[in-house]
């Protein structure tokens, strides 16, 4: 069986171009390092290095094997980190801000499940579509749609290919019809959301790479995405919603996608964190947990 330390020595020797230099890095004597490399070659039944008194270089087989050895060390290290993470007991208090629609209907239940797996961790959830200022407000993490503008935050993309969907209920479509092109939208009742401090009134679409922007103004406006979704399901108009927010409604038939031939605005979901959590095991564990949940939700 191959030894991990032998693989590590081989990779380091190839990188440094010297057995002696690699031995010093690993706190080994050159003699022991030479023995370890010969042991690796014997186990593989292949010469990996060409040695002389003045030079050291990889054989053709050694060059081909180097990438695999490097990947094996990396994967083993990741596996060790994962096992160690599982042994660590996450504790402390964490405040999260989540968007209203996807937060209420999915994230809050997932986060409760995460807390149950880590009983010493206390989670405080804030549900709002208002942008959380992680620098000024007592919030550690935030899940938000859109490219982050604050370069001081750690930004982890969770669903980078999420986008907006123009949608309405089957009942509304039966009563009022459906737009055939973006320019038709202004003649329908639209349901608008406040994004940040402004109403999302410029809806963008693309066809064959050409941008088509529509200025909309509706009688119903909310700063809560869940309210807009409920209005749409109730047949009160057309909404331009994040696909993640309405995925269950699209699958159940409660909402129908409109203008399917057009590309729509991107709405990537990010996990944002303050810098002090950059090396926190909580951030790593939570991001991996959410990624798994989101992949299942996106593809189920």
Short mmCIF file of C-alpha atoms in Angstrom, two decimals:
data_model
loop_
_atom_site.label_atom_id
_atom_site.label_comp_id
_atom_site.label_asym_id
_atom_site.label_seq_id
_atom_site.Cartn_x
_atom_site.Cartn_y
_atom_site.Cartn_z
CA UNK A 1 0.00 0.00 0.00
CA UNK A 2 1.30 3.44 -0.92
CA UNK A 3 2.24 5.72 1.94
CA UNK A 4 0.93 9.26 1.97
CA UNK A 5 4.20 10.65 3.28
CA UNK A 6 6.05 9.02 0.36
CA UNK A 7 3.69 10.68 -2.11
CA UNK A 8 4.12 14.01 -0.36
CA UNK A 9 7.89 13.66 -0.54
CA UNK A 10 7.76 12.81 -4.24
CA UNK A 11 5.61 15.86 -5.04
CA UNK A 12 7.81 18.16 -2.97
CA UNK A 13 10.96 16.76 -4.58
CA UNK A 14 9.52 17.40 -8.03
CA UNK A 15 8.51 20.95 -7.06
CA UNK A 16 11.87 21.83 -5.50
CA UNK A 17 14.04 19.85 -7.93
CA UNK A 18 16.09 18.45 -5.08
CA UNK A 19 15.82 15.49 -2.70
CA UNK A 20 17.87 17.34 -0.09
CA UNK A 21 15.66 20.43 -0.24
CA UNK A 22 12.51 18.34 0.03
CA UNK A 23 14.01 16.41 2.95
CA UNK A 24 14.74 19.66 4.80
CA UNK A 25 11.15 20.84 4.29
CA UNK A 26 9.84 17.61 5.80
CA UNK A 27 12.52 17.44 8.53
CA UNK A 28 14.04 14.24 7.13
CA UNK A 29 17.61 13.25 6.43
CA UNK A 30 18.54 13.01 2.71
CA UNK A 31 19.27 9.32 3.21
CA UNK A 32 15.79 8.58 4.60
CA UNK A 33 14.24 10.64 1.81
CA UNK A 34 16.09 8.61 -0.82
CA UNK A 35 14.91 5.38 0.80
CA UNK A 36 11.30 6.61 0.79
CA UNK A 37 11.43 7.57 -2.89
CA UNK A 38 12.94 4.21 -3.84
CA UNK A 39 10.20 2.48 -1.82
CA UNK A 40 7.56 4.41 -3.81
CA UNK A 41 9.17 3.45 -7.12
CA UNK A 42 9.34 -0.21 -6.08
CA UNK A 43 5.66 -0.23 -5.10
CA UNK A 44 4.72 1.32 -8.44
CA UNK A 45 7.24 -0.84 -10.29
CA UNK A 46 8.23 2.31 -12.19
CA UNK A 47 11.16 4.72 -12.11
CA UNK A 48 9.90 8.20 -11.34
CA UNK A 49 13.16 10.14 -10.98
CA UNK A 50 16.45 10.21 -12.84
CA UNK A 51 19.22 10.90 -10.34
CA UNK A 52 22.82 11.90 -10.86
CA UNK A 53 25.40 13.61 -8.70
CA UNK A 54 24.62 16.94 -10.34
CA UNK A 55 20.97 16.85 -11.34
CA UNK A 56 17.56 15.39 -10.67
CA UNK A 57 14.69 15.23 -13.13
CA UNK A 58 11.44 13.41 -13.62
CA UNK A 59 11.13 10.52 -16.01
CA UNK A 60 8.29 10.54 -18.52
CA UNK A 61 6.36 8.24 -16.18
CA UNK A 62 7.20 10.52 -13.26
CA UNK A 63 5.80 13.57 -15.05
CA UNK A 64 2.61 11.68 -15.87
CA UNK A 65 2.25 10.42 -12.29
CA UNK A 66 2.95 13.78 -10.61
CA UNK A 67 -0.51 15.28 -11.21
CA UNK A 68 -2.22 12.18 -9.83
CA UNK A 69 0.00 12.18 -6.75
CA UNK A 70 -0.73 15.87 -6.18
CA UNK A 71 -4.49 15.30 -6.50
CA UNK A 72 -4.35 12.30 -4.16
CA UNK A 73 -2.63 14.36 -1.45
CA UNK A 74 -5.14 17.17 -1.87
CA UNK A 75 -8.15 14.83 -1.66
CA UNK A 76 -6.78 13.06 1.39
CA UNK A 77 -6.22 16.42 3.07
CA UNK A 78 -9.77 17.51 2.31
CA UNK A 79 -11.10 14.25 3.69
CA UNK A 80 -9.10 14.71 6.87
CA UNK A 81 -10.46 18.25 7.27
CA UNK A 82 -14.00 16.99 6.79
CA UNK A 83 -13.57 14.33 9.45
CA UNK A 84 -12.03 16.86 11.81
CA UNK A 85 -14.89 19.26 11.17
CA UNK A 86 -17.35 16.55 12.07
CA UNK A 87 -15.58 16.03 15.40
CA UNK A 88 -15.60 19.71 16.31
CA UNK A 89 -18.51 20.88 18.38
CA UNK A 90 -19.78 24.11 16.92
CA UNK A 91 -20.85 26.51 19.63
CA UNK A 92 -21.58 30.15 20.27
CA UNK A 93 -24.15 32.57 18.92
CA UNK A 94 -24.72 33.38 15.26
CA UNK A 95 -27.09 35.98 13.81
CA UNK A 96 -28.24 35.48 10.22
CA UNK A 97 -30.27 37.68 7.90
CA UNK A 98 -32.25 35.83 5.20
CA UNK A 99 -34.52 37.06 2.38
CA UNK A 100 -38.21 36.97 3.21
CA UNK A 101 -39.66 34.63 0.58
CA UNK A 102 -37.05 31.92 0.24
CA UNK A 103 -36.13 32.48 3.87
CA UNK A 104 -39.60 31.84 5.29
CA UNK A 105 -40.47 28.94 3.02
CA UNK A 106 -37.16 27.08 2.93
CA UNK A 107 -34.15 28.54 4.72
CA UNK A 108 -35.60 28.84 8.22
CA UNK A 109 -36.42 25.12 8.27
CA UNK A 110 -33.01 24.19 6.91
CA UNK A 111 -31.28 26.41 9.47
CA UNK A 112 -33.31 24.81 12.28
CA UNK A 113 -32.13 21.40 11.05
CA UNK A 114 -28.51 22.67 11.05
CA UNK A 115 -28.90 23.91 14.63
CA UNK A 116 -30.27 20.53 15.73
CA UNK A 117 -27.10 18.94 14.41
CA UNK A 118 -25.04 21.37 16.52
CA UNK A 119 -26.90 21.67 19.82
CA UNK A 120 -24.39 24.10 21.39
CA UNK A 121 -24.88 26.61 18.59
CA UNK A 122 -27.53 29.32 18.97
CA UNK A 123 -28.95 30.77 15.75
CA UNK A 124 -30.79 34.09 15.60
CA UNK A 125 -32.68 34.53 12.33
CA UNK A 126 -33.73 37.88 10.88
CA UNK A 127 -36.17 37.63 7.96
CA UNK A 128 -36.12 40.69 5.71
CA UNK A 129 -35.49 41.77 2.14
CA UNK A 130 -33.80 44.92 3.39
CA UNK A 131 -30.06 44.86 2.79
CA UNK A 132 -28.27 44.07 6.03
CA UNK A 133 -25.23 46.22 6.82
CA UNK A 134 -22.97 43.58 8.36
CA UNK A 135 -20.50 46.28 9.37
CA UNK A 136 -22.99 48.27 11.45
CA UNK A 137 -25.81 45.90 12.36
CA UNK A 138 -25.42 42.95 14.77
CA UNK A 139 -25.52 40.44 11.92
CA UNK A 140 -22.81 37.85 11.31
CA UNK A 141 -24.07 36.26 8.09
CA UNK A 142 -26.54 37.22 5.39
CA UNK A 143 -28.03 35.34 2.46
CA UNK A 144 -28.77 37.76 -0.34
CA UNK A 145 -29.56 37.83 -4.05
CA UNK A 146 -27.34 39.76 -6.44
CA UNK A 147 -23.64 40.46 -6.79
CA UNK A 148 -22.26 41.78 -3.47
CA UNK A 149 -21.08 45.38 -3.59
CA UNK A 150 -19.12 45.45 -0.31
CA UNK A 151 -15.60 44.15 -1.02
CA UNK A 152 -14.90 43.95 2.72
CA UNK A 153 -17.25 40.97 3.10
CA UNK A 154 -16.59 37.31 2.46
CA UNK A 155 -18.89 36.40 -0.45
CA UNK A 156 -19.59 32.73 -1.12
CA UNK A 157 -21.75 31.97 -4.20
CA UNK A 158 -24.36 29.36 -3.32
CA UNK A 159 -26.55 29.41 -6.46
CA UNK A 160 -24.64 31.46 -9.06
CA UNK A 161 -26.97 30.53 -11.95
CA UNK A 162 -30.21 31.61 -10.28
CA UNK A 163 -32.26 34.10 -12.33
CA UNK A 164 -35.58 35.91 -12.35
CA UNK A 165 -38.73 34.41 -13.85
CA UNK A 166 -41.70 36.33 -15.23
CA UNK A 167 -44.70 34.48 -13.86
CA UNK A 168 -48.43 34.54 -13.18
CA UNK A 169 -51.09 32.14 -11.94
CA UNK A 170 -53.13 30.01 -14.39
CA UNK A 171 -56.24 31.85 -13.20
CA UNK A 172 -54.78 35.25 -14.05
CA UNK A 173 -53.70 34.02 -17.48
CA UNK A 174 -57.20 32.66 -18.18
CA UNK A 175 -58.77 35.98 -17.22
CA UNK A 176 -56.27 38.43 -18.66
CA UNK A 177 -54.14 36.51 -21.14
CA UNK A 178 -50.33 36.45 -21.24
CA UNK A 179 -47.79 38.84 -22.76
CA UNK A 180 -46.10 37.68 -25.96
CA UNK A 181 -43.15 40.07 -25.71
CA UNK A 182 -41.67 42.27 -22.96
CA UNK A 183 -43.27 45.43 -24.35
CA UNK A 184 -46.70 43.92 -23.66
CA UNK A 185 -46.09 43.73 -19.89
CA UNK A 186 -47.01 47.37 -19.25
CA UNK A 187 -50.62 46.64 -20.26
CA UNK A 188 -50.98 44.06 -17.46
CA UNK A 189 -51.24 44.40 -13.69
CA UNK A 190 -47.68 44.03 -12.36
CA UNK A 191 -46.64 43.14 -8.83
CA UNK A 192 -43.52 45.01 -7.75
CA UNK A 193 -40.87 44.48 -5.12
CA UNK A 194 -38.75 47.06 -3.33
CA UNK A 195 -35.08 46.10 -3.81
CA UNK A 196 -32.87 47.90 -1.32
CA UNK A 197 -34.39 51.36 -1.11
CA UNK A 198 -35.94 51.53 -4.59
CA UNK A 199 -38.84 49.86 -6.35
CA UNK A 200 -37.71 47.35 -8.97
CA UNK A 201 -39.35 49.11 -11.91
CA UNK A 202 -36.99 48.37 -14.81
CA UNK A 203 -37.43 44.76 -15.86
CA UNK A 204 -34.80 43.49 -18.28
CA UNK A 205 -35.01 40.69 -20.85
CA UNK A 206 -32.70 39.45 -23.60
CA UNK A 207 -33.46 37.77 -26.92
CA UNK A 208 -30.62 36.78 -29.25
CA UNK A 209 -28.28 38.89 -27.14
CA UNK A 210 -30.38 42.04 -27.51
CA UNK A 211 -31.50 43.80 -24.33
CA UNK A 212 -35.15 44.73 -24.00
CA UNK A 213 -35.92 46.84 -20.94
CA UNK A 214 -39.44 47.54 -19.77
CA UNK A 215 -40.45 50.30 -17.35
CA UNK A 216 -43.30 49.02 -15.19
CA UNK A 217 -45.57 50.61 -12.62
CA UNK A 218 -48.09 48.58 -10.66
CA UNK A 219 -50.79 49.29 -8.15
CA UNK A 220 -49.40 46.69 -5.74
CA UNK A 221 -45.88 47.20 -4.33
CA UNK A 222 -44.26 45.45 -1.33
CA UNK A 223 -40.87 45.37 0.38
CA UNK A 224 -41.42 41.68 1.15
CA UNK A 225 -40.81 39.11 -1.58
CA UNK A 226 -43.13 36.59 0.06
CA UNK A 227 -46.01 39.08 -0.23
CA UNK A 228 -45.35 39.54 -3.95
CA UNK A 229 -45.28 35.78 -4.49
CA UNK A 230 -48.58 35.34 -2.60
CA UNK A 231 -50.20 38.06 -4.70
CA UNK A 232 -49.06 36.26 -7.86
CA UNK A 233 -50.37 32.87 -6.66
CA UNK A 234 -53.68 34.55 -5.78
CA UNK A 235 -54.05 35.71 -9.38
CA UNK A 236 -53.57 39.42 -8.75
CA UNK A 237 -51.03 40.07 -11.50
CA UNK A 238 -47.65 39.32 -13.07
CA UNK A 239 -44.48 39.11 -10.97
CA UNK A 240 -40.78 39.06 -11.81
CA UNK A 241 -39.47 36.72 -9.14
CA UNK A 242 -36.29 34.84 -8.29
CA UNK A 243 -36.54 31.28 -9.59
CA UNK A 244 -35.51 29.95 -6.17
CA UNK A 245 -38.47 31.75 -4.57
CA UNK A 246 -41.09 30.24 -6.86
CA UNK A 247 -39.53 26.89 -7.76
CA UNK A 248 -42.10 24.92 -5.74
CA UNK A 249 -44.96 26.97 -7.26
CA UNK A 250 -43.69 26.34 -10.79
CA UNK A 251 -43.46 22.62 -10.13
CA UNK A 252 -46.92 22.43 -8.58
CA UNK A 253 -48.51 24.53 -11.32
CA UNK A 254 -49.53 27.33 -8.94
CA UNK A 255 -47.48 29.69 -11.12
CA UNK A 256 -46.65 29.55 -14.83
CA UNK A 257 -43.50 30.85 -16.48
CA UNK A 258 -44.15 33.59 -19.07
CA UNK A 259 -41.98 34.63 -22.04
CA UNK A 260 -40.00 31.35 -21.89
CA UNK A 261 -37.92 32.21 -24.99
CA UNK A 262 -36.34 35.24 -23.30
CA UNK A 263 -33.32 35.32 -21.02
CA UNK A 264 -33.96 37.12 -17.76
CA UNK A 265 -32.04 39.02 -15.08
CA UNK A 266 -29.47 37.10 -13.06
CA UNK A 267 -30.17 36.77 -9.33
CA UNK A 268 -27.28 34.74 -7.84
CA UNK A 269 -27.67 33.75 -4.20
CA UNK A 270 -24.67 34.57 -1.99
CA UNK A 271 -23.72 33.81 1.58
CA UNK A 272 -22.10 36.96 2.97
CA UNK A 273 -19.98 36.97 6.11
CA UNK A 274 -17.91 39.43 8.11
CA UNK A 275 -14.12 39.03 7.84
CA UNK A 276 -13.71 37.80 11.40
CA UNK A 277 -15.50 34.58 10.39
CA UNK A 278 -13.10 33.86 7.52
CA UNK A 279 -11.49 30.90 9.30
CA UNK A 280 -14.50 29.95 11.40
CA UNK A 281 -15.54 26.27 11.34
CA UNK A 282 -19.13 27.48 11.66
CA UNK A 283 -18.94 29.32 8.32
CA UNK A 284 -17.41 26.29 6.60
CA UNK A 285 -19.94 23.86 8.07
CA UNK A 286 -22.93 26.09 7.34
CA UNK A 287 -21.91 26.87 3.75
CA UNK A 288 -21.41 23.17 2.97
CA UNK A 289 -24.75 22.31 4.58
CA UNK A 290 -26.60 25.00 2.61
CA UNK A 291 -24.91 24.02 -0.65
CA UNK A 292 -26.12 20.46 -0.23
CA UNK A 293 -29.68 21.58 0.55
CA UNK A 294 -29.75 24.02 -2.35
CA UNK A 295 -28.51 21.44 -4.87
CA UNK A 296 -31.25 19.08 -3.77
CA UNK A 297 -33.89 21.82 -3.97
CA UNK A 298 -32.67 23.05 -7.38
CA UNK A 299 -32.65 19.60 -9.01
CA UNK A 300 -35.33 17.63 -7.19
#
